[in-house]
Coordinates of C-alpha atoms and ligand atoms in Angstrom, one line a residue:
X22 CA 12.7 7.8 -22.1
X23 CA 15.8 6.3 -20.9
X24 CA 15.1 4.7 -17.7
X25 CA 17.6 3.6 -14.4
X26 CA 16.3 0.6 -13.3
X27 CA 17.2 -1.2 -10.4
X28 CA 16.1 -4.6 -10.0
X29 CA 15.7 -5.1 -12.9
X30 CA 16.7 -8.9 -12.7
X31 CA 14.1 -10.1 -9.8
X32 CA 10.9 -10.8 -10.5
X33 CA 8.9 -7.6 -10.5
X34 CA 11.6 -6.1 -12.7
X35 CA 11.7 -8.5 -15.3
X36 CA 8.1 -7.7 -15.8
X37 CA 8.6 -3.7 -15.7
X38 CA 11.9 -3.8 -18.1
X39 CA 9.6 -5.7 -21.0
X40 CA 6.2 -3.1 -20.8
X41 CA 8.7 -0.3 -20.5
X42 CA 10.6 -1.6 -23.9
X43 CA 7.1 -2.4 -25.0
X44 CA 5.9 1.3 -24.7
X45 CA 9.2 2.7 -26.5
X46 CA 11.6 3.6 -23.5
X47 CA 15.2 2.3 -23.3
X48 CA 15.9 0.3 -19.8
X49 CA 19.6 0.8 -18.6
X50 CA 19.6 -1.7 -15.5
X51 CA 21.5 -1.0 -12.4
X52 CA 23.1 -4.8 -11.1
X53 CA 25.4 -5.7 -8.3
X54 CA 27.0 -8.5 -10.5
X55 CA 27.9 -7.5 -14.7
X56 CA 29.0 -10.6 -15.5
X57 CA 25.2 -12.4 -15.4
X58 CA 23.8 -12.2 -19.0
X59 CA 21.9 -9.6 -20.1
X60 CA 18.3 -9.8 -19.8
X61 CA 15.9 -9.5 -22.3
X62 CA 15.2 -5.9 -23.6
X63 CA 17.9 -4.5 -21.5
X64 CA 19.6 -1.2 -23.6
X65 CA 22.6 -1.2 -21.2
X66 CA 23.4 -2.4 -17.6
X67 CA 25.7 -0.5 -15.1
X68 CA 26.9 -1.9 -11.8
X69 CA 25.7 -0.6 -8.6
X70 CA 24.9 -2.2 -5.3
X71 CA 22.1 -0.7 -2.9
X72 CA 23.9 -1.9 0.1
X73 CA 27.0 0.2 -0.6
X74 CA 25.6 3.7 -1.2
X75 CA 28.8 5.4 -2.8
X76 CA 28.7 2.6 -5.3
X77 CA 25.4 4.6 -7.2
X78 CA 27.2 7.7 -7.4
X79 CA 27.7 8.4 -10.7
X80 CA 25.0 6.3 -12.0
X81 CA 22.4 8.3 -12.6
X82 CA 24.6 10.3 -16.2
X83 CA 22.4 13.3 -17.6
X84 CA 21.1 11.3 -20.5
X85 CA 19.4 9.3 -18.1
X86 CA 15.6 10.6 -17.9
X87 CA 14.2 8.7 -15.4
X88 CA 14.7 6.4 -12.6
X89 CA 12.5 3.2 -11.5
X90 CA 13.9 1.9 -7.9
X91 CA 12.8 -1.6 -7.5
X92 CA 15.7 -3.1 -5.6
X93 CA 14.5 -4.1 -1.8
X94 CA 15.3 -1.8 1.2
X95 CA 19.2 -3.0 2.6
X96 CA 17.4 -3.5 6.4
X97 CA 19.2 -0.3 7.4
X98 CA 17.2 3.0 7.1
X99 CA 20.5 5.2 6.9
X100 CA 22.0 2.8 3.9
X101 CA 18.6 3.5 2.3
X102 CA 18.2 7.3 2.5
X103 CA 21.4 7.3 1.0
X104 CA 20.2 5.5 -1.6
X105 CA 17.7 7.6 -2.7
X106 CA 20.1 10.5 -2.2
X107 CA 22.2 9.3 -5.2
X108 CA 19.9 8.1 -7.4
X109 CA 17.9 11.6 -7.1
X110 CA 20.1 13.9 -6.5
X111 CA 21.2 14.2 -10.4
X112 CA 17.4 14.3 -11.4
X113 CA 16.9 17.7 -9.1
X114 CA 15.7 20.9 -11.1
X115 CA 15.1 19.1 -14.4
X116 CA 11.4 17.3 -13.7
X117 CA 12.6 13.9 -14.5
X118 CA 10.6 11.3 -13.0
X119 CA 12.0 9.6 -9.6
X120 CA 9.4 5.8 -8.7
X121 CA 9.4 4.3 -5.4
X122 CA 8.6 0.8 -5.0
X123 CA 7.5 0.6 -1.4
X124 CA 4.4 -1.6 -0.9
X125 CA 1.3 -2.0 1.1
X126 CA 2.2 -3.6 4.2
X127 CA 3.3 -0.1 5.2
X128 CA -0.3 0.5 5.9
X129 CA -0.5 -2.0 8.4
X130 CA -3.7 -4.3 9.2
X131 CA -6.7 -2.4 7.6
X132 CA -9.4 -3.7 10.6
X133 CA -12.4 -2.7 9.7
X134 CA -12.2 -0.1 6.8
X135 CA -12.8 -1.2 3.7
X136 CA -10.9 -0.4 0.6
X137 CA -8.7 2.5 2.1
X138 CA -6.6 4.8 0.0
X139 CA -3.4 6.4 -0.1
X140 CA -4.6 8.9 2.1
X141 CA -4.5 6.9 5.4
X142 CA -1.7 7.2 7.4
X143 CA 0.7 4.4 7.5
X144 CA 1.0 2.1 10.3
X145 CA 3.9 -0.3 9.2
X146 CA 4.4 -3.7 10.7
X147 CA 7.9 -4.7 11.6
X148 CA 8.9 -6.4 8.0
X149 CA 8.8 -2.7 6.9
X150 CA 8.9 -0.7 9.8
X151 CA 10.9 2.4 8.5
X152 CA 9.7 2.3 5.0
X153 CA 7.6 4.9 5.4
X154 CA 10.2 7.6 6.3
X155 CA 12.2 6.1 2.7
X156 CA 8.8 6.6 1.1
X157 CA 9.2 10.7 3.1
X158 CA 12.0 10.9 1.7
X159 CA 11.5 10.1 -1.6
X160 CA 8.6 12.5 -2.0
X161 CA 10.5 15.6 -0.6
X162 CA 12.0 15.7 -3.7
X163 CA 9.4 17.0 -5.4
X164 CA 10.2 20.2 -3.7
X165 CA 13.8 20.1 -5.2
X166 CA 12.2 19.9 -8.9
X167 CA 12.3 15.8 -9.3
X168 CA 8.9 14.1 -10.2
X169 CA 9.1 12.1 -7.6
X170 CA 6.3 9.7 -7.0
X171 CA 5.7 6.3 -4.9
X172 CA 4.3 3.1 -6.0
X173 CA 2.8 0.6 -3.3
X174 CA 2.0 -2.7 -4.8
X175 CA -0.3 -5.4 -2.9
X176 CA 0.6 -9.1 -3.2
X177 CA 2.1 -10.0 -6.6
X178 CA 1.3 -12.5 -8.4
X179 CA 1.3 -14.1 -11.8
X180 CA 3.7 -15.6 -14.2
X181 CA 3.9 -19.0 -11.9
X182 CA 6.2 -16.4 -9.3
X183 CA 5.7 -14.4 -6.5
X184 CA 4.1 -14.7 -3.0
X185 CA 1.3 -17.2 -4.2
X186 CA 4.2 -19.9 -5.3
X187 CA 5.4 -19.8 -1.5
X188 CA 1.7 -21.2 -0.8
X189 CA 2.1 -23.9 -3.8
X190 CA 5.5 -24.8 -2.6
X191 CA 4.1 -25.2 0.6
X192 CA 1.1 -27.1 0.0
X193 CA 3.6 -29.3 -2.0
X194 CA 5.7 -29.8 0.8
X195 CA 3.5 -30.4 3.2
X196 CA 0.8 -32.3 1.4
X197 CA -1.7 -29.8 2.4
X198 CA -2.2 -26.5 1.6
X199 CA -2.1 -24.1 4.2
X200 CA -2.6 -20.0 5.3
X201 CA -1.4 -18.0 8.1
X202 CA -3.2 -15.6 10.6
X203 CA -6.6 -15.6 11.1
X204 CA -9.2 -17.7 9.2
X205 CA -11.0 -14.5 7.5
X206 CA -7.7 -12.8 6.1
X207 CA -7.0 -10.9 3.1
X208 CA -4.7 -9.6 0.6
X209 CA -5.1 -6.9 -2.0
X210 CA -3.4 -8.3 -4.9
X211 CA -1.8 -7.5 -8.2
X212 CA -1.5 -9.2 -11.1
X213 CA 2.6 -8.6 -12.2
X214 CA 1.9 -7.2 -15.9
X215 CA -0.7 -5.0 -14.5
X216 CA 1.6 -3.9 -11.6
X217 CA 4.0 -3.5 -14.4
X218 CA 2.0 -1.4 -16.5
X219 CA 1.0 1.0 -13.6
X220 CA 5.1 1.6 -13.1
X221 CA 5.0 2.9 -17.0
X222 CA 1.9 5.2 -16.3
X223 CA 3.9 6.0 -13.1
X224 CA 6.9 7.0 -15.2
X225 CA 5.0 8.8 -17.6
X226 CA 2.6 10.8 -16.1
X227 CA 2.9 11.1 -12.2
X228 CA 2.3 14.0 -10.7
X229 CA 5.1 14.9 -8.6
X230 CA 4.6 14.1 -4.7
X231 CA 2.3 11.5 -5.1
X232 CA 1.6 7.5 -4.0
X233 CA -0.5 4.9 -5.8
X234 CA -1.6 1.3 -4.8
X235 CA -0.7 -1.0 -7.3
X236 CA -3.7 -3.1 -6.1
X237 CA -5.7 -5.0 -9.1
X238 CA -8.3 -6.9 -6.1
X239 CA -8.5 -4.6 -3.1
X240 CA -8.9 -8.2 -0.5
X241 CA -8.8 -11.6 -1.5
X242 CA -9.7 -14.2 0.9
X243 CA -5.9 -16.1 1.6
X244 CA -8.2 -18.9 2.4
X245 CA -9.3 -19.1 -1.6
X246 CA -5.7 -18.9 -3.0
X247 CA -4.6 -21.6 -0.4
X248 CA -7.3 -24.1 -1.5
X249 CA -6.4 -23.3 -5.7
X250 CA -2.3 -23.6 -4.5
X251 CA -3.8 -26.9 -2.9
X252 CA -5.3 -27.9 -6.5
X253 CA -2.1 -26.8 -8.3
X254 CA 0.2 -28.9 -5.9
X255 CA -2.1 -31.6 -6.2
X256 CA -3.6 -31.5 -2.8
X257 CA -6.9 -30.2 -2.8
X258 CA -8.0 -30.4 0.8
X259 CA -9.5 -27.6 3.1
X260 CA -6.9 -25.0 3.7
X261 CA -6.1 -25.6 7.5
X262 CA -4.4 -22.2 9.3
X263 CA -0.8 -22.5 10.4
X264 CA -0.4 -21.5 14.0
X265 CA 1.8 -18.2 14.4
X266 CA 4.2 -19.6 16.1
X267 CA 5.1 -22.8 13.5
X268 CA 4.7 -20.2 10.7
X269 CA 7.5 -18.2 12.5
X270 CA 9.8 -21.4 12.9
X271 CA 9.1 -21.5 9.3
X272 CA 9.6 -18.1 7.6
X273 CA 10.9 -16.0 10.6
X274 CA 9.0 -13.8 12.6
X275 CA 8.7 -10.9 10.6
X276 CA 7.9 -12.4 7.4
X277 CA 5.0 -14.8 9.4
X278 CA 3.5 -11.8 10.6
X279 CA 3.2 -10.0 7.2
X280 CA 1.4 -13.3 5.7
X281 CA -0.8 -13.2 9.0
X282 CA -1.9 -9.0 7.6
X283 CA -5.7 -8.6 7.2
X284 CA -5.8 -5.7 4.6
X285 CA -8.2 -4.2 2.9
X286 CA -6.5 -1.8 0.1
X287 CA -8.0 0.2 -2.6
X288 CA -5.8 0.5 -6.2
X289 CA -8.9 3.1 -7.4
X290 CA -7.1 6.3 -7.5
X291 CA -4.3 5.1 -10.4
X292 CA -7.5 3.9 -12.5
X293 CA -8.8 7.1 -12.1
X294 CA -5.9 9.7 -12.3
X295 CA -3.5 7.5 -14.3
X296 CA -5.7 5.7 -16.3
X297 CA -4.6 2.3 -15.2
X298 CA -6.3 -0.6 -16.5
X299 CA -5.3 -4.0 -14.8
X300 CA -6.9 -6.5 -16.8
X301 CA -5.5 -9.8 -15.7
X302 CA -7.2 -12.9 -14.6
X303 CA -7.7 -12.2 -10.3
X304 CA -5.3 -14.2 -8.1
X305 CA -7.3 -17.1 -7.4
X306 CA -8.3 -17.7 -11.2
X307 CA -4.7 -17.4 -12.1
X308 CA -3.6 -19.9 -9.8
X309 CA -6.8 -22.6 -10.9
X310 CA -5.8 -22.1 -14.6
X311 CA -2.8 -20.0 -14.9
X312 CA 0.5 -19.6 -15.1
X313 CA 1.0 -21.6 -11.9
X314 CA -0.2 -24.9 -13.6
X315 CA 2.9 -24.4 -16.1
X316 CA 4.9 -27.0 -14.5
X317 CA 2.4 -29.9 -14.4
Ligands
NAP10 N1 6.8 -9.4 -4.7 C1 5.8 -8.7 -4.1 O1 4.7 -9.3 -3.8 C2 6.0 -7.3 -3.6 C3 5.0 -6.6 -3.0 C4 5.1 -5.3 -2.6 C5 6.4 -4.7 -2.7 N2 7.4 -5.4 -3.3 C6 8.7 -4.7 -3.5 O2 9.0 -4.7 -4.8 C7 10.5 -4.7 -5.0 C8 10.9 -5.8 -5.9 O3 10.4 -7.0 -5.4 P1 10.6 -8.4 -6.2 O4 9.5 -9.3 -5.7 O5 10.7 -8.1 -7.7 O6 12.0 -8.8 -5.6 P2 13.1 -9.9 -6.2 O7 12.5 -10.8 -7.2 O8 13.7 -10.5 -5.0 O9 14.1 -9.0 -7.0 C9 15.0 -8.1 -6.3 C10 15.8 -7.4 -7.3 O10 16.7 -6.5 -6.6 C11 18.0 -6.7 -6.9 N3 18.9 -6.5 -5.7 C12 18.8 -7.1 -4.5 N4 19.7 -6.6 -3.7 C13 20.4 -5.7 -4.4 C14 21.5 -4.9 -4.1 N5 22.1 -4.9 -3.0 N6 22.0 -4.0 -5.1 C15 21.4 -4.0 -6.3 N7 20.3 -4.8 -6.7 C16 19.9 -5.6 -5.7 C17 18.1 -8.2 -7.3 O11 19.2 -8.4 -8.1 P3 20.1 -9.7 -8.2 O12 19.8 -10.3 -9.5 O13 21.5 -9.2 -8.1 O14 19.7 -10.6 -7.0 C18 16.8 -8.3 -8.1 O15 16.9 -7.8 -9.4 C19 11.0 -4.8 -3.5 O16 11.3 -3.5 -3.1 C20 9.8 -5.3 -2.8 O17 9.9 -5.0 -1.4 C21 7.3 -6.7 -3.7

């Protein structure tokens, strides 16, 4: 298939644009700047930029045959809707394939169920607070003939990047690692090739209308990955926990709070209905012996 991609340049993206060439589809990547170089495995690149709507129109050409939207929401809910209006639009009537990257903070602290699924309702905290009316939006079109479809991936990690190198960074910084919240959070977490292969299955064989958890480790004790960040940034020490309110001097309030979310989510159903096998290292081994120790 030839595939839209937006974001295809950040970190998620670059992982999805080389399993998507790896299966056999073509990536044509939607970024706001075309005079960066090319990236790897990229069949063609047109300019677009999320934050200006009107910009997209036009992108999405008939030989396109599918469309991966990866770039972050804009922070306004009307620039987003409008958003998903032009990229899907074109696709309605023909069954193409529309993905959704929201993600799980949508589902809001998990309290004491374990392991929930995409059939609990969402209970966003502020960070993503109308995501869940983009994710509405998105699967409406499956009434209008797109195969629309949302993927909701837990913490990524891998290839030295993501959340997890915040904590290293940190621990660096600091000279001791550290976590936020409550001493017995969690994370469900995803390793980035996996995540990456689940947005190929996604592409491929989604049913329309429906929303996965790209979750390879439904809760992983923040505690564990601070104390391996500690060993990769050469402080291994007992994690200590960041009070809210210095975590919000640090990363502003809204970000704090999301590091502070106790969540239990399960990534079972796209095993079972897609076929999705993440077979990574978990979070804490990759940071002990992964691709986080790259840099020593
Ligand atoms: N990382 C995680 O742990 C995680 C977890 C759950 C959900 N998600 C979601 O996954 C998506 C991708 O995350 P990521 O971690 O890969 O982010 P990232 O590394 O920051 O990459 C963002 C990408 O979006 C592009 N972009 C940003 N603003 C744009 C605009 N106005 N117009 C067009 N392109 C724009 C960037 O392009 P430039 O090269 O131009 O900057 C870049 O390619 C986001 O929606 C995020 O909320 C991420």
């Amino acid at each position: 298939m030839k595939v839209l991609l937006t974001g295809a340049t950040g970190y998620i993206g670059t992982a999805v644009t080389e399993h998507l060439t790896a299966a056999g589809h073509q990536v044509v990547a939607l970024t706001r700047s075309t005079e960066s170089r090319p990236g790897r495995g990229w069949h063609a690149r047109i300019a677009g930029d999320t934050a200006d709507p009107a910009s997209l129109v036009g992108a999405v050409t008939p030989d396109i045959e599918a469309v991966i939207h990866l770039a972050p929401p804009s922070g306004d809910a009307d620039v987003d809707t409008a958003v998903i209006e032009a990229l899907a639009t074109p696709l309605r009537g023909t069954g193409r394939p529309f993905v959704y990257t929201s993600g799980v903070w949508v589902l809001g602290a998990t309290g004491e169920a374990q392991e929930v699924g995409e059939d609990t309702p969402t209970n966003p905290i502020d960070i993503v607070g109308y995501r869940p009316r983009i994710e509405q939006r998105v699967l409406a079109e499956a009434a209008e003939g797109v195969r629309a479809t949302v993927v909701r991936p837990g913490i990524v990690y891998g290839r030295g990047g993501g959340i997890p190198a915040i904590l290293v960074d940190r621990a660096r910084k600091q000279g001791a690692p550290e976590y936020y919240g409550e001493e017995g959070v969690r994370w469900p977490t995803v390793h980035v090739d996996d995540l990456a292969e689940l947005f190929v299955a996604a592409v491929e064989r989604a049913e329309a209308g429906t929303v996965w958890h790209g979750v390879g480790e439904s809760a992983v004790p923040v505690r564990d990955l601070a104390r391996a960040a500690g060993q990769v940034a050469g402080v291994p020490a007992d994690p200590q926990v960041l009070a809210a309110g210095e975590a919000a001097e640090v990363f502003g309030p809204l970000f704090a709070d999301a590091l502070a979310l106790d969540q239990s989510v399960s990534g079972a159903a796209a095993r079972t209905a897609l076929g999705w096998r993440p077979v990574r290292p978990g979070a804490v081994a990759e940071l002990e012996s992964g691709s986080y120790r790259a840099g020593e």
